[in-house]
Every structure is written in C-alpha cells, then in structure tokens.
Amino acid sequence: MHLNLSTNGILAVTTGLCAIAWGIWGLTQYIFDSFSIGLVFFGSGFIIFGITDGFNDQTYRGRILFKVGILIFIAAALILGYFFIKLI
C-alpha cells in the first residue's frame, strides 16, 4: 500500500504517534488511567485522520477509515470528557 501524504497528513500521523506514546507511557506509570486511555484513542484517531489526508480520501478504504476514525474520536472525547469531569 502506497501512501501519498501531504505535509499535513505527515504532521497528523506524527502527532498521533506522539499521543499514543504519551498514553502508553502514562499507562505504564499509573497502571490504569482514563486520561492515558483517552490519549491512545485520540492518537489512533489522529493517525487515521492523517492517513486519509484529513478525511478527504474518497476511495473505498478512505470511506471505511473515515467511519472508523470518527467512532474512535467520539470514544476518545467521551473518555477524556469523563476524566476531566472526574477532575472537577
């Protein structure tokens, strides 16, 4: 599979990898933390966002990844929202 990513796509994938790395580091340090799990989901969504070049890929693969990416972003928002509500 050949990915022809723009600069924005490369930056989105890099941001997603950094978010996943931060989430995994948090999981290893704190055993179970909803913020770390939310970061892993957010990073995964951001990688899909970058691979589809901002959800603009109109191929069959791009449409499937769009649906999966949106579901992952919603899950990340719910988990991170729970964490921030719990902080208050």
PDB file of N, CA and C in Angstrom:
ATOM      1  N   MET A   1       0.850  -1.168   0.000  1.00  0.00           N
ATOM      2  CA  MET A   1       0.000   0.000   0.000  1.00  0.00           C
ATOM      3  C   MET A   1       0.893   1.226   0.000  1.00  0.00           C
ATOM      4  N   HIS A   2       0.709   2.080  -0.958  1.00  0.00           N
ATOM      5  CA  HIS A   2       1.496   3.296  -1.095  1.00  0.00           C
ATOM      6  C   HIS A   2       0.688   4.476  -0.587  1.00  0.00           C
ATOM      7  N   LEU A   3       1.246   5.179   0.389  1.00  0.00           N
ATOM      8  CA  LEU A   3       0.559   6.353   0.929  1.00  0.00           C
ATOM      9  C   LEU A   3       1.206   7.604   0.369  1.00  0.00           C
ATOM     10  N   ASN A   4       0.421   8.415  -0.295  1.00  0.00           N
ATOM     11  CA  ASN A   4       0.898   9.678  -0.823  1.00  0.00           C
ATOM     12  C   ASN A   4       0.356  10.784   0.073  1.00  0.00           C
ATOM     13  N   LEU A   5       1.077  11.061   1.174  1.00  0.00           N
ATOM     14  CA  LEU A   5       0.594  12.002   2.170  1.00  0.00           C
ATOM     15  C   LEU A   5       1.142  13.394   1.922  1.00  0.00           C
ATOM     16  N   SER A   6       0.310  14.375   2.226  1.00  0.00           N
ATOM     17  CA  SER A   6       0.761  15.759   2.178  1.00  0.00           C
ATOM     18  C   SER A   6       1.486  16.065   3.483  1.00  0.00           C
ATOM     19  N   THR A   7       1.993  17.277   3.592  1.00  0.00           N
ATOM     20  CA  THR A   7       2.677  17.686   4.816  1.00  0.00           C
ATOM     21  C   THR A   7       1.733  17.644   6.011  1.00  0.00           C
ATOM     22  N   ASN A   8       0.488  18.051   5.814  1.00  0.00           N
ATOM     23  CA  ASN A   8      -0.489  17.999   6.898  1.00  0.00           C
ATOM     24  C   ASN A   8      -0.767  16.563   7.333  1.00  0.00           C
ATOM     25  N   GLY A   9      -0.814  15.641   6.401  1.00  0.00           N
ATOM     26  CA  GLY A   9      -1.013  14.240   6.741  1.00  0.00           C
ATOM     27  C   GLY A   9       0.150  13.679   7.538  1.00  0.00           C
ATOM     28  N   ILE A  10       1.358  14.035   7.147  1.00  0.00           N
ATOM     29  CA  ILE A  10       2.545  13.585   7.872  1.00  0.00           C
ATOM     30  C   ILE A  10       2.553  14.157   9.281  1.00  0.00           C
ATOM     31  N   LEU A  11       2.199  15.428   9.424  1.00  0.00           N
ATOM     32  CA  LEU A  11       2.148  16.039  10.752  1.00  0.00           C
ATOM     33  C   LEU A  11       1.054  15.412  11.611  1.00  0.00           C
ATOM     34  N   ALA A  12      -0.076  15.063  11.020  1.00  0.00           N
ATOM     35  CA  ALA A  12      -1.156  14.429  11.779  1.00  0.00           C
ATOM     36  C   ALA A  12      -0.738  13.038  12.256  1.00  0.00           C
ATOM     37  N   VAL A  13      -0.085  12.271  11.400  1.00  0.00           N
ATOM     38  CA  VAL A  13       0.390  10.944  11.798  1.00  0.00           C
ATOM     39  C   VAL A  13       1.436  11.063  12.896  1.00  0.00           C
ATOM     40  N   THR A  14       2.333  12.025  12.782  1.00  0.00           N
ATOM     41  CA  THR A  14       3.355  12.238  13.805  1.00  0.00           C
ATOM     42  C   THR A  14       2.718  12.640  15.136  1.00  0.00           C
ATOM     43  N   THR A  15       1.728  13.511  15.090  1.00  0.00           N
ATOM     44  CA  THR A  15       1.016  13.911  16.312  1.00  0.00           C
ATOM     45  C   THR A  15       0.310  12.714  16.932  1.00  0.00           C
ATOM     46  N   GLY A  16      -0.298  11.883  16.111  1.00  0.00           N
ATOM     47  CA  GLY A  16      -0.958  10.683  16.612  1.00  0.00           C
ATOM     48  C   GLY A  16       0.012   9.721  17.272  1.00  0.00           C
ATOM     49  N   LEU A  17       1.185   9.541  16.667  1.00  0.00           N
ATOM     50  CA  LEU A  17       2.188   8.666  17.265  1.00  0.00           C
ATOM     51  C   LEU A  17       2.675   9.212  18.603  1.00  0.00           C
ATOM     52  N   CYS A  18       2.845  10.526  18.681  1.00  0.00           N
ATOM     53  CA  CYS A  18       3.260  11.144  19.950  1.00  0.00           C
ATOM     54  C   CYS A  18       2.186  10.982  21.020  1.00  0.00           C
ATOM     55  N   ALA A  19       0.924  11.142  20.645  1.00  0.00           N
ATOM     56  CA  ALA A  19      -0.167  10.978  21.607  1.00  0.00           C
ATOM     57  C   ALA A  19      -0.252   9.533  22.091  1.00  0.00           C
ATOM     58  N   ILE A  20      -0.072   8.577  21.190  1.00  0.00           N
ATOM     59  CA  ILE A  20      -0.089   7.173  21.591  1.00  0.00           C
ATOM     60  C   ILE A  20       1.086   6.867  22.508  1.00  0.00           C
ATOM     61  N   ALA A  21       2.265   7.392  22.176  1.00  0.00           N
ATOM     62  CA  ALA A  21       3.436   7.162  23.028  1.00  0.00           C
ATOM     63  C   ALA A  21       3.214   7.742  24.418  1.00  0.00           C
ATOM     64  N   TRP A  22       2.638   8.930  24.499  1.00  0.00           N
ATOM     65  CA  TRP A  22       2.367   9.561  25.794  1.00  0.00           C
ATOM     66  C   TRP A  22       1.331   8.754  26.575  1.00  0.00           C
ATOM     67  N   GLY A  23       0.308   8.254  25.889  1.00  0.00           N
ATOM     68  CA  GLY A  23      -0.703   7.442  26.539  1.00  0.00           C
ATOM     69  C   GLY A  23      -0.148   6.125  27.054  1.00  0.00           C
ATOM     70  N   ILE A  24       0.692   5.472  26.262  1.00  0.00           N
ATOM     71  CA  ILE A  24       1.292   4.211  26.702  1.00  0.00           C
ATOM     72  C   ILE A  24       2.234   4.448  27.871  1.00  0.00           C
ATOM     73  N   TRP A  25       2.989   5.546  27.818  1.00  0.00           N
ATOM     74  CA  TRP A  25       3.859   5.878  28.948  1.00  0.00           C
ATOM     75  C   TRP A  25       3.025   6.106  30.206  1.00  0.00           C
ATOM     76  N   GLY A  26       1.921   6.798  30.078  1.00  0.00           N
ATOM     77  CA  GLY A  26       1.043   7.024  31.219  1.00  0.00           C
ATOM     78  C   GLY A  26       0.457   5.735  31.766  1.00  0.00           C
ATOM     79  N   LEU A  27       0.106   4.811  30.869  1.00  0.00           N
ATOM     80  CA  LEU A  27      -0.426   3.522  31.326  1.00  0.00           C
ATOM     81  C   LEU A  27       0.620   2.712  32.071  1.00  0.00           C
ATOM     82  N   THR A  28       1.865   2.785  31.624  1.00  0.00           N
ATOM     83  CA  THR A  28       2.902   2.026  32.317  1.00  0.00           C
ATOM     84  C   THR A  28       3.254   2.653  33.664  1.00  0.00           C
ATOM     85  N   GLN A  29       3.085   3.952  33.807  1.00  0.00           N
ATOM     86  CA  GLN A  29       3.433   4.620  35.059  1.00  0.00           C
ATOM     87  C   GLN A  29       2.315   4.576  36.082  1.00  0.00           C
ATOM     88  N   TYR A  30       1.075   4.632  35.644  1.00  0.00           N
ATOM     89  CA  TYR A  30      -0.048   4.748  36.575  1.00  0.00           C
ATOM     90  C   TYR A  30      -0.984   3.552  36.544  1.00  0.00           C
ATOM     91  N   ILE A  31      -0.611   2.481  35.913  1.00  0.00           N
ATOM     92  CA  ILE A  31      -1.339   1.224  35.802  1.00  0.00           C
ATOM     93  C   ILE A  31      -2.660   1.390  35.033  1.00  0.00           C
ATOM     94  N   PHE A  32      -3.600   2.219  35.521  1.00  0.00           N
ATOM     95  CA  PHE A  32      -4.865   2.415  34.804  1.00  0.00           C
ATOM     96  C   PHE A  32      -5.294   3.865  34.981  1.00  0.00           C
ATOM     97  N   ASP A  33      -5.289   4.590  33.918  1.00  0.00           N
ATOM     98  CA  ASP A  33      -5.637   5.998  33.974  1.00  0.00           C
ATOM     99  C   ASP A  33      -6.494   6.309  32.753  1.00  0.00           C
ATOM    100  N   SER A  34      -7.664   6.882  32.979  1.00  0.00           N
ATOM    101  CA  SER A  34      -8.563   7.138  31.858  1.00  0.00           C
ATOM    102  C   SER A  34      -7.991   8.178  30.896  1.00  0.00           C
ATOM    103  N   PHE A  35      -7.169   9.111  31.401  1.00  0.00           N
ATOM    104  CA  PHE A  35      -6.551  10.091  30.513  1.00  0.00           C
ATOM    105  C   PHE A  35      -5.612   9.403  29.524  1.00  0.00           C
ATOM    106  N   SER A  36      -4.838   8.432  30.006  1.00  0.00           N
ATOM    107  CA  SER A  36      -3.902   7.723  29.129  1.00  0.00           C
ATOM    108  C   SER A  36      -4.648   6.903  28.082  1.00  0.00           C
ATOM    109  N   ILE A  37      -5.733   6.271  28.487  1.00  0.00           N
ATOM    110  CA  ILE A  37      -6.528   5.500  27.529  1.00  0.00           C
ATOM    111  C   ILE A  37      -7.148   6.438  26.490  1.00  0.00           C
ATOM    112  N   GLY A  38      -7.627   7.595  26.939  1.00  0.00           N
ATOM    113  CA  GLY A  38      -8.173   8.586  26.017  1.00  0.00           C
ATOM    114  C   GLY A  38      -7.132   9.080  25.030  1.00  0.00           C
ATOM    115  N   LEU A  39      -5.893   9.254  25.497  1.00  0.00           N
ATOM    116  CA  LEU A  39      -4.821   9.682  24.595  1.00  0.00           C
ATOM    117  C   LEU A  39      -4.500   8.623  23.551  1.00  0.00           C
ATOM    118  N   VAL A  40      -4.536   7.363  23.943  1.00  0.00           N
ATOM    119  CA  VAL A  40      -4.284   6.292  22.977  1.00  0.00           C
ATOM    120  C   VAL A  40      -5.374   6.290  21.900  1.00  0.00           C
ATOM    121  N   PHE A  41      -6.625   6.441  22.315  1.00  0.00           N
ATOM    122  CA  PHE A  41      -7.720   6.511  21.340  1.00  0.00           C
ATOM    123  C   PHE A  41      -7.577   7.755  20.460  1.00  0.00           C
ATOM    124  N   PHE A  42      -7.266   8.895  21.073  1.00  0.00           N
ATOM    125  CA  PHE A  42      -7.107  10.139  20.311  1.00  0.00           C
ATOM    126  C   PHE A  42      -5.971  10.015  19.299  1.00  0.00           C
ATOM    127  N   GLY A  43      -4.858   9.420  19.725  1.00  0.00           N
ATOM    128  CA  GLY A  43      -3.730   9.222  18.817  1.00  0.00           C
ATOM    129  C   GLY A  43      -4.083   8.302  17.663  1.00  0.00           C
ATOM    130  N   SER A  44      -4.835   7.250  17.950  1.00  0.00           N
ATOM    131  CA  SER A  44      -5.264   6.333  16.884  1.00  0.00           C
ATOM    132  C   SER A  44      -6.162   7.056  15.880  1.00  0.00           C
ATOM    133  N   GLY A  45      -7.084   7.866  16.390  1.00  0.00           N
ATOM    134  CA  GLY A  45      -7.944   8.646  15.502  1.00  0.00           C
ATOM    135  C   GLY A  45      -7.154   9.636  14.672  1.00  0.00           C
ATOM    136  N   PHE A  46      -6.140  10.240  15.280  1.00  0.00           N
ATOM    137  CA  PHE A  46      -5.336  11.207  14.554  1.00  0.00           C
ATOM    138  C   PHE A  46      -4.491  10.536  13.478  1.00  0.00           C
ATOM    139  N   ILE A  47      -4.032   9.318  13.718  1.00  0.00           N
ATOM    140  CA  ILE A  47      -3.296   8.587  12.680  1.00  0.00           C
ATOM    141  C   ILE A  47      -4.212   8.292  11.501  1.00  0.00           C
ATOM    142  N   ILE A  48      -5.431   7.856  11.776  1.00  0.00           N
ATOM    143  CA  ILE A  48      -6.384   7.609  10.696  1.00  0.00           C
ATOM    144  C   ILE A  48      -6.711   8.909   9.969  1.00  0.00           C
ATOM    145  N   PHE A  49      -6.837   9.999  10.727  1.00  0.00           N
ATOM    146  CA  PHE A  49      -7.073  11.314  10.126  1.00  0.00           C
ATOM    147  C   PHE A  49      -5.940  11.683   9.175  1.00  0.00           C
ATOM    148  N   GLY A  50      -4.697  11.409   9.575  1.00  0.00           N
ATOM    149  CA  GLY A  50      -3.547  11.729   8.724  1.00  0.00           C
ATOM    150  C   GLY A  50      -3.448  10.835   7.506  1.00  0.00           C
ATOM    151  N   ILE A  51      -3.722   9.538   7.686  1.00  0.00           N
ATOM    152  CA  ILE A  51      -3.627   8.597   6.568  1.00  0.00           C
ATOM    153  C   ILE A  51      -4.649   8.940   5.483  1.00  0.00           C
ATOM    154  N   THR A  52      -5.839   9.361   5.891  1.00  0.00           N
ATOM    155  CA  THR A  52      -6.859   9.720   4.906  1.00  0.00           C
ATOM    156  C   THR A  52      -6.739  11.177   4.466  1.00  0.00           C
ATOM    157  N   ASP A  53      -5.678  11.831   4.871  1.00  0.00           N
ATOM    158  CA  ASP A  53      -5.374  13.219   4.494  1.00  0.00           C
ATOM    159  C   ASP A  53      -6.518  14.152   4.879  1.00  0.00           C
ATOM    160  N   GLY A  54      -6.870  14.093   6.136  1.00  0.00           N
ATOM    161  CA  GLY A  54      -7.924  14.961   6.647  1.00  0.00           C
ATOM    162  C   GLY A  54      -9.308  14.463   6.309  1.00  0.00           C
ATOM    163  N   PHE A  55      -9.482  13.153   6.228  1.00  0.00           N
ATOM    164  CA  PHE A  55     -10.745  12.512   5.860  1.00  0.00           C
ATOM    165  C   PHE A  55     -11.212  12.939   4.467  1.00  0.00           C
ATOM    166  N   ASN A  56     -10.277  13.245   3.570  1.00  0.00           N
ATOM    167  CA  ASN A  56     -10.622  13.638   2.204  1.00  0.00           C
ATOM    168  C   ASN A  56     -10.445  12.520   1.184  1.00  0.00           C
ATOM    169  N   ASP A  57     -10.018  11.352   1.620  1.00  0.00           N
ATOM    170  CA  ASP A  57      -9.816  10.222   0.726  1.00  0.00           C
ATOM    171  C   ASP A  57     -11.178   9.643   0.344  1.00  0.00           C
ATOM    172  N   GLN A  58     -11.539   9.701  -0.928  1.00  0.00           N
ATOM    173  CA  GLN A  58     -12.859   9.264  -1.380  1.00  0.00           C
ATOM    174  C   GLN A  58     -12.863   7.845  -1.929  1.00  0.00           C
ATOM    175  N   THR A  59     -11.778   7.103  -1.716  1.00  0.00           N
ATOM    176  CA  THR A  59     -11.771   5.702  -2.128  1.00  0.00           C
ATOM    177  C   THR A  59     -12.566   4.881  -1.119  1.00  0.00           C
ATOM    178  N   TYR A  60     -12.764   3.613  -1.433  1.00  0.00           N
ATOM    179  CA  TYR A  60     -13.489   2.731  -0.518  1.00  0.00           C
ATOM    180  C   TYR A  60     -12.760   2.648   0.827  1.00  0.00           C
ATOM    181  N   ARG A  61     -11.437   2.508   0.787  1.00  0.00           N
ATOM    182  CA  ARG A  61     -10.633   2.447   2.012  1.00  0.00           C
ATOM    183  C   ARG A  61     -10.772   3.732   2.806  1.00  0.00           C
ATOM    184  N   GLY A  62     -10.778   4.862   2.137  1.00  0.00           N
ATOM    185  CA  GLY A  62     -10.900   6.147   2.806  1.00  0.00           C
ATOM    186  C   GLY A  62     -12.245   6.338   3.483  1.00  0.00           C
ATOM    187  N   ARG A  63     -13.316   5.868   2.834  1.00  0.00           N
ATOM    188  CA  ARG A  63     -14.646   5.993   3.438  1.00  0.00           C
ATOM    189  C   ARG A  63     -14.794   5.102   4.656  1.00  0.00           C
ATOM    190  N   ILE A  64     -14.228   3.891   4.597  1.00  0.00           N
ATOM    191  CA  ILE A  64     -14.268   2.987   5.754  1.00  0.00           C
ATOM    192  C   ILE A  64     -13.439   3.579   6.891  1.00  0.00           C
ATOM    193  N   LEU A  65     -12.243   4.078   6.586  1.00  0.00           N
ATOM    194  CA  LEU A  65     -11.392   4.674   7.625  1.00  0.00           C
ATOM    195  C   LEU A  65     -12.027   5.931   8.204  1.00  0.00           C
ATOM    196  N   PHE A  66     -12.785   6.677   7.403  1.00  0.00           N
ATOM    197  CA  PHE A  66     -13.500   7.848   7.918  1.00  0.00           C
ATOM    198  C   PHE A  66     -14.484   7.434   9.007  1.00  0.00           C
ATOM    199  N   LYS A  67     -15.262   6.384   8.737  1.00  0.00           N
ATOM    200  CA  LYS A  67     -16.249   5.922   9.716  1.00  0.00           C
ATOM    201  C   LYS A  67     -15.572   5.407  10.983  1.00  0.00           C
ATOM    202  N   VAL A  68     -14.499   4.644  10.812  1.00  0.00           N
ATOM    203  CA  VAL A  68     -13.769   4.123  11.969  1.00  0.00           C
ATOM    204  C   VAL A  68     -13.121   5.268  12.743  1.00  0.00           C
ATOM    205  N   GLY A  69     -12.535   6.213  12.022  1.00  0.00           N
ATOM    206  CA  GLY A  69     -11.875   7.344  12.671  1.00  0.00           C
ATOM    207  C   GLY A  69     -12.832   8.210  13.471  1.00  0.00           C
ATOM    208  N   ILE A  70     -14.007   8.461  12.934  1.00  0.00           N
ATOM    209  CA  ILE A  70     -14.998   9.262  13.662  1.00  0.00           C
ATOM    210  C   ILE A  70     -15.439   8.542  14.932  1.00  0.00           C
ATOM    211  N   LEU A  71     -15.646   7.220  14.853  1.00  0.00           N
ATOM    212  CA  LEU A  71     -16.021   6.457  16.040  1.00  0.00           C
ATOM    213  C   LEU A  71     -14.918   6.491  17.100  1.00  0.00           C
ATOM    214  N   ILE A  72     -13.670   6.412  16.654  1.00  0.00           N
ATOM    215  CA  ILE A  72     -12.549   6.471  17.598  1.00  0.00           C
ATOM    216  C   ILE A  72     -12.460   7.854  18.224  1.00  0.00           C
ATOM    217  N   PHE A  73     -12.654   8.908  17.447  1.00  0.00           N
ATOM    218  CA  PHE A  73     -12.634  10.266  18.004  1.00  0.00           C
ATOM    219  C   PHE A  73     -13.767  10.467  19.015  1.00  0.00           C
ATOM    220  N   ILE A  74     -14.948   9.910  18.737  1.00  0.00           N
ATOM    221  CA  ILE A  74     -16.062  10.025  19.685  1.00  0.00           C
ATOM    222  C   ILE A  74     -15.734   9.291  20.979  1.00  0.00           C
ATOM    223  N   ALA A  75     -15.161   8.087  20.861  1.00  0.00           N
ATOM    224  CA  ALA A  75     -14.768   7.338  22.052  1.00  0.00           C
ATOM    225  C   ALA A  75     -13.714   8.104  22.852  1.00  0.00           C
ATOM    226  N   ALA A  76     -12.746   8.700  22.160  1.00  0.00           N
ATOM    227  CA  ALA A  76     -11.711   9.480  22.842  1.00  0.00           C
ATOM    228  C   ALA A  76     -12.316  10.691  23.543  1.00  0.00           C
ATOM    229  N   ALA A  77     -13.267  11.348  22.898  1.00  0.00           N
ATOM    230  CA  ALA A  77     -13.910  12.513  23.519  1.00  0.00           C
ATOM    231  C   ALA A  77     -14.684  12.110  24.765  1.00  0.00           C
ATOM    232  N   LEU A  78     -15.370  10.973  24.715  1.00  0.00           N
ATOM    233  CA  LEU A  78     -16.113  10.511  25.879  1.00  0.00           C
ATOM    234  C   LEU A  78     -15.176  10.141  27.028  1.00  0.00           C
ATOM    235  N   ILE A  79     -14.097   9.440  26.722  1.00  0.00           N
ATOM    236  CA  ILE A  79     -13.156   9.033  27.771  1.00  0.00           C
ATOM    237  C   ILE A  79     -12.446  10.243  28.364  1.00  0.00           C
ATOM    238  N   LEU A  80     -11.985  11.151  27.520  1.00  0.00           N
ATOM    239  CA  LEU A  80     -11.308  12.348  28.032  1.00  0.00           C
ATOM    240  C   LEU A  80     -12.289  13.255  28.766  1.00  0.00           C
ATOM    241  N   GLY A  81     -13.523  13.336  28.282  1.00  0.00           N
ATOM    242  CA  GLY A  81     -14.534  14.120  28.988  1.00  0.00           C
ATOM    243  C   GLY A  81     -14.817  13.555  30.369  1.00  0.00           C
ATOM    244  N   TYR A  82     -14.887  12.234  30.462  1.00  0.00           N
ATOM    245  CA  TYR A  82     -15.079  11.590  31.764  1.00  0.00           C
ATOM    246  C   TYR A  82     -13.927  11.931  32.699  1.00  0.00           C
ATOM    247  N   PHE A  83     -12.705  11.888  32.177  1.00  0.00           N
ATOM    248  CA  PHE A  83     -11.542  12.200  33.008  1.00  0.00           C
ATOM    249  C   PHE A  83     -11.600  13.638  33.522  1.00  0.00           C
ATOM    250  N   PHE A  84     -11.934  14.570  32.641  1.00  0.00           N
ATOM    251  CA  PHE A  84     -11.951  15.986  33.063  1.00  0.00           C
ATOM    252  C   PHE A  84     -13.123  16.286  33.988  1.00  0.00           C
ATOM    253  N   ILE A  85     -14.261  15.618  33.792  1.00  0.00           N
ATOM    254  CA  ILE A  85     -15.391  15.784  34.723  1.00  0.00           C
ATOM    255  C   ILE A  85     -15.009  15.230  36.090  1.00  0.00           C
ATOM    256  N   LYS A  86     -14.293  14.103  36.094  1.00  0.00           N
ATOM    257  CA  LYS A  86     -13.861  13.495  37.343  1.00  0.00           C
ATOM    258  C   LYS A  86     -12.874  14.400  38.094  1.00  0.00           C
ATOM    259  N   LEU A  87     -12.110  15.205  37.361  1.00  0.00           N
ATOM    260  CA  LEU A  87     -11.176  16.132  37.995  1.00  0.00           C
ATOM    261  C   LEU A  87     -11.893  17.236  38.754  1.00  0.00           C
ATOM    262  N   ILE A  88     -13.060  17.621  38.260  1.00  0.00           N
ATOM    263  CA  ILE A  88     -13.804  18.724  38.891  1.00  0.00           C
ATOM    264  C   ILE A  88     -14.444  18.217  40.104  1.00  0.00           C
TER     265      ILE A  88
END
